[in-house]
Amino acid sequence: MVYYVQLIKGLLHPSNFSYQMEKAEEIRGLWKKVVFLILSSILISAIAGYYGVGLDILAKEITGIPQQELEAKKVIAGIGKVIWGAGFAAFVLFGWSIILWALMDLPYKKLVVIQLFVLIILLLEKAVLLPFNVSLGISSEFSPFGLGVMARYITSNMIVVYLLSHISIFKIWVIIFQYVCIKRMSEKNPKVIFILIVCVNLFFWLISTLLSYLKIESLI
């Protein structure tokens, strides 16, 4: 069976998609979709950089450095955002797939296809949050779609706040999508699959928490 990668249909109908992936002997259209989503990630990051989202360090320097030097730093920061966008997309598609491949023992290429849809969900989250970031100055840790706001009222520990902010409806969507698809394709016990998927996602949330806490993305 030949499977043609269809992003919208696969995202909206994960059960049908997982059935097709299970039966697929050949996958077509994968690399065009990979390039498209990487470029989409770069575009979203570039727009965020243009509006100064995540560039708090520069904001503190506005009154302390000459205008020419500030503009140069803005350009460098914008380039960093673009690199971050490309790296983020590539990691979700290929790095995440390697980990799942090692844990699930499924064909790597099929896992990359699954991660295409995961990347779409994560990019949707970034795109939906962008107007909040620009118009209201709300950072990702205080997203209305995550637990960061609630956590801020419970604790002043920013590491905990950052961690809980990564638990959003979009991240839950990612877990459900991965579980539905991989359960159909894998011979492992469904409970084991679910635990492994949650653990992998938690691992990435912890990494993102560390990056957010250290403001790594703002320094690129």
JSON list of C-alpha atoms in Angstrom, two decimals:
[
{"chain": "A", "resi": 1, "resn": "MET", "atom": "CA", "xyz": [0.00, 0.00, 0.00]},
{"chain": "A", "resi": 2, "resn": "VAL", "atom": "CA", "xyz": [1.25, 3.49, -0.88]},
{"chain": "A", "resi": 3, "resn": "TYR", "atom": "CA", "xyz": [0.56, 6.24, 1.67]},
{"chain": "A", "resi": 4, "resn": "TYR", "atom": "CA", "xyz": [0.50, 9.85, 0.48]},
{"chain": "A", "resi": 5, "resn": "VAL", "atom": "CA", "xyz": [1.19, 12.25, 3.35]},
{"chain": "A", "resi": 6, "resn": "GLN", "atom": "CA", "xyz": [-1.87, 14.46, 3.87]},
{"chain": "A", "resi": 7, "resn": "LEU", "atom": "CA", "xyz": [-1.40, 16.81, 6.77]},
{"chain": "A", "resi": 8, "resn": "ILE", "atom": "CA", "xyz": [-4.96, 18.01, 7.37]},
{"chain": "A", "resi": 9, "resn": "LYS", "atom": "CA", "xyz": [-6.67, 14.63, 6.99]},
{"chain": "A", "resi": 10, "resn": "GLY", "atom": "CA", "xyz": [-4.09, 12.88, 9.13]},
{"chain": "A", "resi": 11, "resn": "LEU", "atom": "CA", "xyz": [-4.40, 15.48, 11.89]},
{"chain": "A", "resi": 12, "resn": "LEU", "atom": "CA", "xyz": [-8.19, 15.40, 12.00]},
{"chain": "A", "resi": 13, "resn": "HIS", "atom": "CA", "xyz": [-8.54, 11.63, 11.63]},
{"chain": "A", "resi": 14, "resn": "PRO", "atom": "CA", "xyz": [-5.68, 9.98, 13.55]},
{"chain": "A", "resi": 15, "resn": "SER", "atom": "CA", "xyz": [-7.40, 6.57, 13.61]},
{"chain": "A", "resi": 16, "resn": "ASN", "atom": "CA", "xyz": [-7.66, 6.44, 9.82]},
{"chain": "A", "resi": 17, "resn": "PHE", "atom": "CA", "xyz": [-4.13, 7.77, 9.52]},
{"chain": "A", "resi": 18, "resn": "SER", "atom": "CA", "xyz": [-2.72, 5.13, 11.88]},
{"chain": "A", "resi": 19, "resn": "TYR", "atom": "CA", "xyz": [-4.50, 2.37, 9.95]},
{"chain": "A", "resi": 20, "resn": "GLN", "atom": "CA", "xyz": [-3.01, 3.62, 6.68]},
{"chain": "A", "resi": 21, "resn": "MET", "atom": "CA", "xyz": [0.45, 3.90, 8.23]},
{"chain": "A", "resi": 22, "resn": "GLU", "atom": "CA", "xyz": [0.19, 0.37, 9.59]},
{"chain": "A", "resi": 23, "resn": "LYS", "atom": "CA", "xyz": [-0.52, -0.97, 6.11]},
{"chain": "A", "resi": 24, "resn": "ALA", "atom": "CA", "xyz": [1.82, 1.37, 4.22]},
{"chain": "A", "resi": 25, "resn": "GLU", "atom": "CA", "xyz": [4.69, -0.22, 2.33]},
{"chain": "A", "resi": 26, "resn": "GLU", "atom": "CA", "xyz": [5.72, 3.03, 0.64]},
{"chain": "A", "resi": 27, "resn": "ILE", "atom": "CA", "xyz": [5.42, 6.64, 1.77]},
{"chain": "A", "resi": 28, "resn": "ARG", "atom": "CA", "xyz": [5.25, 9.49, -0.70]},
{"chain": "A", "resi": 29, "resn": "GLY", "atom": "CA", "xyz": [5.26, 13.25, -0.24]},
{"chain": "A", "resi": 30, "resn": "LEU", "atom": "CA", "xyz": [7.14, 13.12, 3.06]},
{"chain": "A", "resi": 31, "resn": "TRP", "atom": "CA", "xyz": [10.08, 15.37, 2.29]},
{"chain": "A", "resi": 32, "resn": "LYS", "atom": "CA", "xyz": [7.99, 18.11, 0.70]},
{"chain": "A", "resi": 33, "resn": "LYS", "atom": "CA", "xyz": [5.96, 18.26, 3.89]},
{"chain": "A", "resi": 34, "resn": "VAL", "atom": "CA", "xyz": [9.14, 18.25, 5.99]},
{"chain": "A", "resi": 35, "resn": "VAL", "atom": "CA", "xyz": [10.49, 21.27, 4.10]},
{"chain": "A", "resi": 36, "resn": "PHE", "atom": "CA", "xyz": [7.12, 23.03, 4.29]},
{"chain": "A", "resi": 37, "resn": "LEU", "atom": "CA", "xyz": [6.84, 22.62, 8.07]},
{"chain": "A", "resi": 38, "resn": "ILE", "atom": "CA", "xyz": [10.45, 23.63, 8.73]},
{"chain": "A", "resi": 39, "resn": "LEU", "atom": "CA", "xyz": [9.87, 26.79, 6.67]},
{"chain": "A", "resi": 40, "resn": "SER", "atom": "CA", "xyz": [6.63, 27.38, 8.60]},
{"chain": "A", "resi": 41, "resn": "SER", "atom": "CA", "xyz": [8.51, 27.09, 11.88]},
{"chain": "A", "resi": 42, "resn": "ILE", "atom": "CA", "xyz": [11.13, 29.54, 10.62]},
{"chain": "A", "resi": 43, "resn": "LEU", "atom": "CA", "xyz": [8.40, 31.98, 9.55]},
{"chain": "A", "resi": 44, "resn": "ILE", "atom": "CA", "xyz": [6.63, 31.88, 12.92]},
{"chain": "A", "resi": 45, "resn": "SER", "atom": "CA", "xyz": [9.94, 32.39, 14.73]},
{"chain": "A", "resi": 46, "resn": "ALA", "atom": "CA", "xyz": [10.87, 35.25, 12.38]},
{"chain": "A", "resi": 47, "resn": "ILE", "atom": "CA", "xyz": [7.53, 36.98, 13.01]},
{"chain": "A", "resi": 48, "resn": "ALA", "atom": "CA", "xyz": [8.01, 36.53, 16.76]},
{"chain": "A", "resi": 49, "resn": "GLY", "atom": "CA", "xyz": [11.51, 37.98, 16.46]},
{"chain": "A", "resi": 50, "resn": "TYR", "atom": "CA", "xyz": [10.25, 40.92, 14.39]},
{"chain": "A", "resi": 51, "resn": "TYR", "atom": "CA", "xyz": [7.81, 41.87, 17.14]},
{"chain": "A", "resi": 52, "resn": "GLY", "atom": "CA", "xyz": [10.40, 41.32, 19.84]},
{"chain": "A", "resi": 53, "resn": "VAL", "atom": "CA", "xyz": [8.75, 38.27, 21.41]},
{"chain": "A", "resi": 54, "resn": "GLY", "atom": "CA", "xyz": [11.23, 36.57, 23.72]},
{"chain": "A", "resi": 55, "resn": "LEU", "atom": "CA", "xyz": [13.81, 39.33, 23.34]},
{"chain": "A", "resi": 56, "resn": "ASP", "atom": "CA", "xyz": [13.54, 40.70, 26.87]},
{"chain": "A", "resi": 57, "resn": "ILE", "atom": "CA", "xyz": [17.30, 41.10, 27.11]},
{"chain": "A", "resi": 58, "resn": "LEU", "atom": "CA", "xyz": [17.28, 43.66, 24.30]},
{"chain": "A", "resi": 59, "resn": "ALA", "atom": "CA", "xyz": [14.39, 45.53, 25.88]},
{"chain": "A", "resi": 60, "resn": "LYS", "atom": "CA", "xyz": [16.52, 46.13, 28.97]},
{"chain": "A", "resi": 61, "resn": "GLU", "atom": "CA", "xyz": [19.27, 47.62, 26.81]},
{"chain": "A", "resi": 62, "resn": "ILE", "atom": "CA", "xyz": [17.16, 50.08, 24.80]},
{"chain": "A", "resi": 63, "resn": "THR", "atom": "CA", "xyz": [18.14, 53.10, 26.90]},
{"chain": "A", "resi": 64, "resn": "GLY", "atom": "CA", "xyz": [21.69, 51.94, 27.51]},
{"chain": "A", "resi": 65, "resn": "ILE", "atom": "CA", "xyz": [23.21, 51.57, 24.04]},
{"chain": "A", "resi": 66, "resn": "PRO", "atom": "CA", "xyz": [23.38, 53.65, 20.82]},
{"chain": "A", "resi": 67, "resn": "GLN", "atom": "CA", "xyz": [20.55, 53.18, 18.30]},
{"chain": "A", "resi": 68, "resn": "GLN", "atom": "CA", "xyz": [22.90, 51.75, 15.66]},
{"chain": "A", "resi": 69, "resn": "GLU", "atom": "CA", "xyz": [24.22, 49.11, 18.03]},
{"chain": "A", "resi": 70, "resn": "LEU", "atom": "CA", "xyz": [20.67, 48.29, 19.14]},
{"chain": "A", "resi": 71, "resn": "GLU", "atom": "CA", "xyz": [19.56, 47.74, 15.54]},
{"chain": "A", "resi": 72, "resn": "ALA", "atom": "CA", "xyz": [22.55, 45.46, 14.93]},
{"chain": "A", "resi": 73, "resn": "LYS", "atom": "CA", "xyz": [21.63, 43.42, 17.99]},
{"chain": "A", "resi": 74, "resn": "LYS", "atom": "CA", "xyz": [18.05, 43.20, 16.75]},
{"chain": "A", "resi": 75, "resn": "VAL", "atom": "CA", "xyz": [19.26, 41.76, 13.44]},
{"chain": "A", "resi": 76, "resn": "ILE", "atom": "CA", "xyz": [21.48, 39.24, 15.22]},
{"chain": "A", "resi": 77, "resn": "ALA", "atom": "CA", "xyz": [18.62, 38.29, 17.54]},
{"chain": "A", "resi": 78, "resn": "GLY", "atom": "CA", "xyz": [16.32, 37.90, 14.53]},
{"chain": "A", "resi": 79, "resn": "ILE", "atom": "CA", "xyz": [18.79, 35.57, 12.85]},
{"chain": "A", "resi": 80, "resn": "GLY", "atom": "CA", "xyz": [19.01, 33.62, 16.08]},
{"chain": "A", "resi": 81, "resn": "LYS", "atom": "CA", "xyz": [15.22, 33.28, 16.12]},
{"chain": "A", "resi": 82, "resn": "VAL", "atom": "CA", "xyz": [15.27, 31.90, 12.58]},
{"chain": "A", "resi": 83, "resn": "ILE", "atom": "CA", "xyz": [17.97, 29.38, 13.50]},
{"chain": "A", "resi": 84, "resn": "TRP", "atom": "CA", "xyz": [15.99, 28.44, 16.60]},
{"chain": "A", "resi": 85, "resn": "GLY", "atom": "CA", "xyz": [12.85, 27.89, 14.49]},
{"chain": "A", "resi": 86, "resn": "ALA", "atom": "CA", "xyz": [14.67, 25.61, 12.05]},
{"chain": "A", "resi": 87, "resn": "GLY", "atom": "CA", "xyz": [16.41, 23.70, 14.83]},
{"chain": "A", "resi": 88, "resn": "PHE", "atom": "CA", "xyz": [13.20, 23.27, 16.80]},
{"chain": "A", "resi": 89, "resn": "ALA", "atom": "CA", "xyz": [11.37, 21.81, 13.79]},
{"chain": "A", "resi": 90, "resn": "ALA", "atom": "CA", "xyz": [14.25, 19.53, 12.84]},
{"chain": "A", "resi": 91, "resn": "PHE", "atom": "CA", "xyz": [14.53, 18.22, 16.39]},
{"chain": "A", "resi": 92, "resn": "VAL", "atom": "CA", "xyz": [10.81, 17.49, 16.70]},
{"chain": "A", "resi": 93, "resn": "LEU", "atom": "CA", "xyz": [10.85, 15.64, 13.38]},
{"chain": "A", "resi": 94, "resn": "PHE", "atom": "CA", "xyz": [14.11, 13.74, 13.56]},
{"chain": "A", "resi": 95, "resn": "GLY", "atom": "CA", "xyz": [15.50, 13.82, 17.11]},
{"chain": "A", "resi": 96, "resn": "TRP", "atom": "CA", "xyz": [12.18, 12.93, 18.71]},
{"chain": "A", "resi": 97, "resn": "SER", "atom": "CA", "xyz": [11.68, 10.16, 16.12]},
{"chain": "A", "resi": 98, "resn": "ILE", "atom": "CA", "xyz": [15.04, 8.61, 16.99]},
{"chain": "A", "resi": 99, "resn": "ILE", "atom": "CA", "xyz": [14.02, 8.33, 20.65]},
{"chain": "A", "resi": 100, "resn": "LEU", "atom": "CA", "xyz": [10.65, 6.83, 19.76]},
{"chain": "A", "resi": 101, "resn": "TRP", "atom": "CA", "xyz": [12.34, 4.45, 17.32]},
{"chain": "A", "resi": 102, "resn": "ALA", "atom": "CA", "xyz": [14.67, 3.24, 20.09]},
{"chain": "A", "resi": 103, "resn": "LEU", "atom": "CA", "xyz": [11.78, 2.73, 22.51]},
{"chain": "A", "resi": 104, "resn": "MET", "atom": "CA", "xyz": [9.05, 1.44, 20.21]},
{"chain": "A", "resi": 105, "resn": "ASP", "atom": "CA", "xyz": [11.06, -0.47, 17.60]},
{"chain": "A", "resi": 106, "resn": "LEU", "atom": "CA", "xyz": [8.94, 0.88, 14.74]},
{"chain": "A", "resi": 107, "resn": "PRO", "atom": "CA", "xyz": [10.12, 1.97, 11.27]},
{"chain": "A", "resi": 108, "resn": "TYR", "atom": "CA", "xyz": [11.92, 5.28, 11.62]},
{"chain": "A", "resi": 109, "resn": "LYS", "atom": "CA", "xyz": [10.35, 6.80, 8.52]},
{"chain": "A", "resi": 110, "resn": "LYS", "atom": "CA", "xyz": [6.85, 6.10, 9.81]},
{"chain": "A", "resi": 111, "resn": "LEU", "atom": "CA", "xyz": [7.71, 7.77, 13.11]},
{"chain": "A", "resi": 112, "resn": "VAL", "atom": "CA", "xyz": [8.92, 10.85, 11.21]},
{"chain": "A", "resi": 113, "resn": "VAL", "atom": "CA", "xyz": [5.51, 10.96, 9.52]},
{"chain": "A", "resi": 114, "resn": "ILE", "atom": "CA", "xyz": [3.81, 10.83, 12.93]},
{"chain": "A", "resi": 115, "resn": "GLN", "atom": "CA", "xyz": [6.08, 13.63, 14.12]},
{"chain": "A", "resi": 116, "resn": "LEU", "atom": "CA", "xyz": [4.99, 15.76, 11.17]},
{"chain": "A", "resi": 117, "resn": "PHE", "atom": "CA", "xyz": [1.59, 16.00, 12.84]},
{"chain": "A", "resi": 118, "resn": "VAL", "atom": "CA", "xyz": [3.16, 16.57, 16.25]},
{"chain": "A", "resi": 119, "resn": "LEU", "atom": "CA", "xyz": [5.08, 19.49, 14.77]},
{"chain": "A", "resi": 120, "resn": "ILE", "atom": "CA", "xyz": [1.87, 20.91, 13.28]},
{"chain": "A", "resi": 121, "resn": "ILE", "atom": "CA", "xyz": [0.24, 20.86, 16.72]},
{"chain": "A", "resi": 122, "resn": "LEU", "atom": "CA", "xyz": [3.25, 22.56, 18.34]},
{"chain": "A", "resi": 123, "resn": "LEU", "atom": "CA", "xyz": [3.39, 25.19, 15.59]},
{"chain": "A", "resi": 124, "resn": "LEU", "atom": "CA", "xyz": [-0.34, 25.79, 16.01]},
{"chain": "A", "resi": 125, "resn": "GLU", "atom": "CA", "xyz": [0.32, 26.48, 19.68]},
{"chain": "A", "resi": 126, "resn": "LYS", "atom": "CA", "xyz": [3.06, 28.96, 18.81]},
{"chain": "A", "resi": 127, "resn": "ALA", "atom": "CA", "xyz": [0.88, 30.66, 16.20]},
{"chain": "A", "resi": 128, "resn": "VAL", "atom": "CA", "xyz": [-2.14, 30.91, 18.50]},
{"chain": "A", "resi": 129, "resn": "LEU", "atom": "CA", "xyz": [0.00, 32.34, 21.32]},
{"chain": "A", "resi": 130, "resn": "LEU", "atom": "CA", "xyz": [1.70, 34.90, 19.07]},
{"chain": "A", "resi": 131, "resn": "PRO", "atom": "CA", "xyz": [-1.15, 37.49, 19.19]},
{"chain": "A", "resi": 132, "resn": "PHE", "atom": "CA", "xyz": [-1.20, 37.19, 22.99]},
{"chain": "A", "resi": 133, "resn": "ASN", "atom": "CA", "xyz": [2.59, 37.66, 23.06]},
{"chain": "A", "resi": 134, "resn": "VAL", "atom": "CA", "xyz": [2.48, 40.73, 20.80]},
{"chain": "A", "resi": 135, "resn": "SER", "atom": "CA", "xyz": [-0.66, 42.55, 21.91]},
{"chain": "A", "resi": 136, "resn": "LEU", "atom": "CA", "xyz": [-0.72, 41.71, 25.62]},
{"chain": "A", "resi": 137, "resn": "GLY", "atom": "CA", "xyz": [2.94, 40.96, 26.29]},
{"chain": "A", "resi": 138, "resn": "ILE", "atom": "CA", "xyz": [2.02, 37.55, 27.70]},
{"chain": "A", "resi": 139, "resn": "SER", "atom": "CA", "xyz": [4.99, 35.20, 27.72]},
{"chain": "A", "resi": 140, "resn": "SER", "atom": "CA", "xyz": [4.62, 31.48, 27.02]},
{"chain": "A", "resi": 141, "resn": "GLU", "atom": "CA", "xyz": [4.80, 30.54, 30.70]},
{"chain": "A", "resi": 142, "resn": "PHE", "atom": "CA", "xyz": [1.57, 32.47, 31.26]},
{"chain": "A", "resi": 143, "resn": "SER", "atom": "CA", "xyz": [-0.26, 31.00, 28.29]},
{"chain": "A", "resi": 144, "resn": "PRO", "atom": "CA", "xyz": [-4.04, 30.81, 28.79]},
{"chain": "A", "resi": 145, "resn": "PHE", "atom": "CA", "xyz": [-3.85, 27.28, 27.36]},
{"chain": "A", "resi": 146, "resn": "GLY", "atom": "CA", "xyz": [-1.44, 25.92, 29.99]},
{"chain": "A", "resi": 147, "resn": "LEU", "atom": "CA", "xyz": [-1.11, 25.53, 33.73]},
{"chain": "A", "resi": 148, "resn": "GLY", "atom": "CA", "xyz": [1.51, 28.24, 34.16]},
{"chain": "A", "resi": 149, "resn": "VAL", "atom": "CA", "xyz": [-0.97, 30.91, 35.26]},
{"chain": "A", "resi": 150, "resn": "MET", "atom": "CA", "xyz": [-2.43, 28.63, 37.91]},
{"chain": "A", "resi": 151, "resn": "ALA", "atom": "CA", "xyz": [1.04, 27.59, 39.02]},
{"chain": "A", "resi": 152, "resn": "ARG", "atom": "CA", "xyz": [2.04, 31.24, 39.52]},
{"chain": "A", "resi": 153, "resn": "TYR", "atom": "CA", "xyz": [-0.65, 31.57, 42.19]},
{"chain": "A", "resi": 154, "resn": "ILE", "atom": "CA", "xyz": [0.50, 28.38, 43.92]},
{"chain": "A", "resi": 155, "resn": "THR", "atom": "CA", "xyz": [4.27, 28.86, 43.99]},
{"chain": "A", "resi": 156, "resn": "SER", "atom": "CA", "xyz": [6.92, 31.49, 43.36]},
{"chain": "A", "resi": 157, "resn": "ASN", "atom": "CA", "xyz": [9.38, 28.83, 42.19]},
{"chain": "A", "resi": 158, "resn": "MET", "atom": "CA", "xyz": [9.84, 29.74, 38.51]},
{"chain": "A", "resi": 159, "resn": "ILE", "atom": "CA", "xyz": [11.16, 26.29, 37.59]},
{"chain": "A", "resi": 160, "resn": "VAL", "atom": "CA", "xyz": [7.85, 24.77, 38.70]},
{"chain": "A", "resi": 161, "resn": "VAL", "atom": "CA", "xyz": [5.94, 27.53, 36.89]},
{"chain": "A", "resi": 162, "resn": "TYR", "atom": "CA", "xyz": [7.86, 26.94, 33.66]},
{"chain": "A", "resi": 163, "resn": "LEU", "atom": "CA", "xyz": [7.36, 23.18, 33.92]},
{"chain": "A", "resi": 164, "resn": "LEU", "atom": "CA", "xyz": [3.61, 23.41, 34.48]},
{"chain": "A", "resi": 165, "resn": "SER", "atom": "CA", "xyz": [3.29, 25.98, 31.69]},
{"chain": "A", "resi": 166, "resn": "HIS", "atom": "CA", "xyz": [4.40, 23.28, 29.26]},
{"chain": "A", "resi": 167, "resn": "ILE", "atom": "CA", "xyz": [1.36, 21.21, 30.23]},
{"chain": "A", "resi": 168, "resn": "SER", "atom": "CA", "xyz": [-1.16, 22.72, 27.83]},
{"chain": "A", "resi": 169, "resn": "ILE", "atom": "CA", "xyz": [-4.10, 21.48, 25.80]},
{"chain": "A", "resi": 170, "resn": "PHE", "atom": "CA", "xyz": [-1.78, 21.36, 22.79]},
{"chain": "A", "resi": 171, "resn": "LYS", "atom": "CA", "xyz": [0.76, 19.16, 24.59]},
{"chain": "A", "resi": 172, "resn": "ILE", "atom": "CA", "xyz": [-2.03, 16.86, 25.74]},
{"chain": "A", "resi": 173, "resn": "TRP", "atom": "CA", "xyz": [-3.18, 16.71, 22.12]},
{"chain": "A", "resi": 174, "resn": "VAL", "atom": "CA", "xyz": [0.34, 15.63, 21.15]},
{"chain": "A", "resi": 175, "resn": "ILE", "atom": "CA", "xyz": [0.32, 12.79, 23.67]},
{"chain": "A", "resi": 176, "resn": "ILE", "atom": "CA", "xyz": [-3.11, 11.57, 22.56]},
{"chain": "A", "resi": 177, "resn": "PHE", "atom": "CA", "xyz": [-2.16, 11.72, 18.88]},
{"chain": "A", "resi": 178, "resn": "GLN", "atom": "CA", "xyz": [1.10, 9.85, 19.41]},
{"chain": "A", "resi": 179, "resn": "TYR", "atom": "CA", "xyz": [-0.62, 7.23, 21.55]},
{"chain": "A", "resi": 180, "resn": "VAL", "atom": "CA", "xyz": [-3.44, 6.58, 19.06]},
{"chain": "A", "resi": 181, "resn": "CYS", "atom": "CA", "xyz": [-1.00, 6.22, 16.15]},
{"chain": "A", "resi": 182, "resn": "ILE", "atom": "CA", "xyz": [1.73, 4.20, 17.85]},
{"chain": "A", "resi": 183, "resn": "LYS", "atom": "CA", "xyz": [-0.70, 1.88, 19.65]},
{"chain": "A", "resi": 184, "resn": "ARG", "atom": "CA", "xyz": [-2.08, 0.80, 16.27]},
{"chain": "A", "resi": 185, "resn": "MET", "atom": "CA", "xyz": [1.36, 0.19, 14.80]},
{"chain": "A", "resi": 186, "resn": "SER", "atom": "CA", "xyz": [3.17, -1.37, 17.77]},
{"chain": "A", "resi": 187, "resn": "GLU", "atom": "CA", "xyz": [2.86, -4.82, 19.32]},
{"chain": "A", "resi": 188, "resn": "LYS", "atom": "CA", "xyz": [3.72, -3.49, 22.77]},
{"chain": "A", "resi": 189, "resn": "ASN", "atom": "CA", "xyz": [1.19, -3.41, 25.59]},
{"chain": "A", "resi": 190, "resn": "PRO", "atom": "CA", "xyz": [-0.94, -0.22, 25.25]},
{"chain": "A", "resi": 191, "resn": "LYS", "atom": "CA", "xyz": [-0.24, 0.71, 28.88]},
{"chain": "A", "resi": 192, "resn": "VAL", "atom": "CA", "xyz": [3.51, 0.46, 28.25]},
{"chain": "A", "resi": 193, "resn": "ILE", "atom": "CA", "xyz": [3.16, 2.57, 25.11]},
{"chain": "A", "resi": 194, "resn": "PHE", "atom": "CA", "xyz": [1.23, 5.24, 27.00]},
{"chain": "A", "resi": 195, "resn": "ILE", "atom": "CA", "xyz": [3.77, 5.35, 29.84]},
{"chain": "A", "resi": 196, "resn": "LEU", "atom": "CA", "xyz": [6.69, 5.58, 27.40]},
{"chain": "A", "resi": 197, "resn": "ILE", "atom": "CA", "xyz": [5.04, 8.39, 25.43]},
{"chain": "A", "resi": 198, "resn": "VAL", "atom": "CA", "xyz": [4.26, 10.35, 28.60]},
{"chain": "A", "resi": 199, "resn": "CYS", "atom": "CA", "xyz": [7.83, 9.87, 29.85]},
{"chain": "A", "resi": 200, "resn": "VAL", "atom": "CA", "xyz": [9.33, 11.05, 26.54]},
{"chain": "A", "resi": 201, "resn": "ASN", "atom": "CA", "xyz": [7.09, 14.12, 26.52]},
{"chain": "A", "resi": 202, "resn": "LEU", "atom": "CA", "xyz": [7.90, 14.82, 30.16]},
{"chain": "A", "resi": 203, "resn": "PHE", "atom": "CA", "xyz": [11.60, 14.59, 29.31]},
{"chain": "A", "resi": 204, "resn": "PHE", "atom": "CA", "xyz": [11.17, 17.26, 26.62]},
{"chain": "A", "resi": 205, "resn": "TRP", "atom": "CA", "xyz": [9.09, 19.42, 28.95]},
{"chain": "A", "resi": 206, "resn": "LEU", "atom": "CA", "xyz": [11.94, 19.29, 31.47]},
{"chain": "A", "resi": 207, "resn": "ILE", "atom": "CA", "xyz": [14.46, 20.32, 28.80]},
{"chain": "A", "resi": 208, "resn": "SER", "atom": "CA", "xyz": [12.17, 23.16, 27.68]},
{"chain": "A", "resi": 209, "resn": "THR", "atom": "CA", "xyz": [11.77, 24.20, 31.31]},
{"chain": "A", "resi": 210, "resn": "LEU", "atom": "CA", "xyz": [15.54, 24.43, 31.71]},
{"chain": "A", "resi": 211, "resn": "LEU", "atom": "CA", "xyz": [15.90, 26.41, 28.48]},
{"chain": "A", "resi": 212, "resn": "SER", "atom": "CA", "xyz": [13.10, 28.77, 29.53]},
{"chain": "A", "resi": 213, "resn": "TYR", "atom": "CA", "xyz": [14.53, 29.23, 33.01]},
{"chain": "A", "resi": 214, "resn": "LEU", "atom": "CA", "xyz": [17.99, 30.02, 31.66]},
{"chain": "A", "resi": 215, "resn": "LYS", "atom": "CA", "xyz": [16.53, 32.16, 28.85]},
{"chain": "A", "resi": 216, "resn": "ILE", "atom": "CA", "xyz": [18.61, 30.22, 26.34]},
{"chain": "A", "resi": 217, "resn": "GLU", "atom": "CA", "xyz": [16.36, 31.06, 23.39]},
{"chain": "A", "resi": 218, "resn": "SER", "atom": "CA", "xyz": [16.73, 34.77, 24.12]},
{"chain": "A", "resi": 219, "resn": "LEU", "atom": "CA", "xyz": [20.49, 34.45, 24.10]},
{"chain": "A", "resi": 220, "resn": "ILE", "atom": "CA", "xyz": [20.77, 32.80, 20.68]}
]
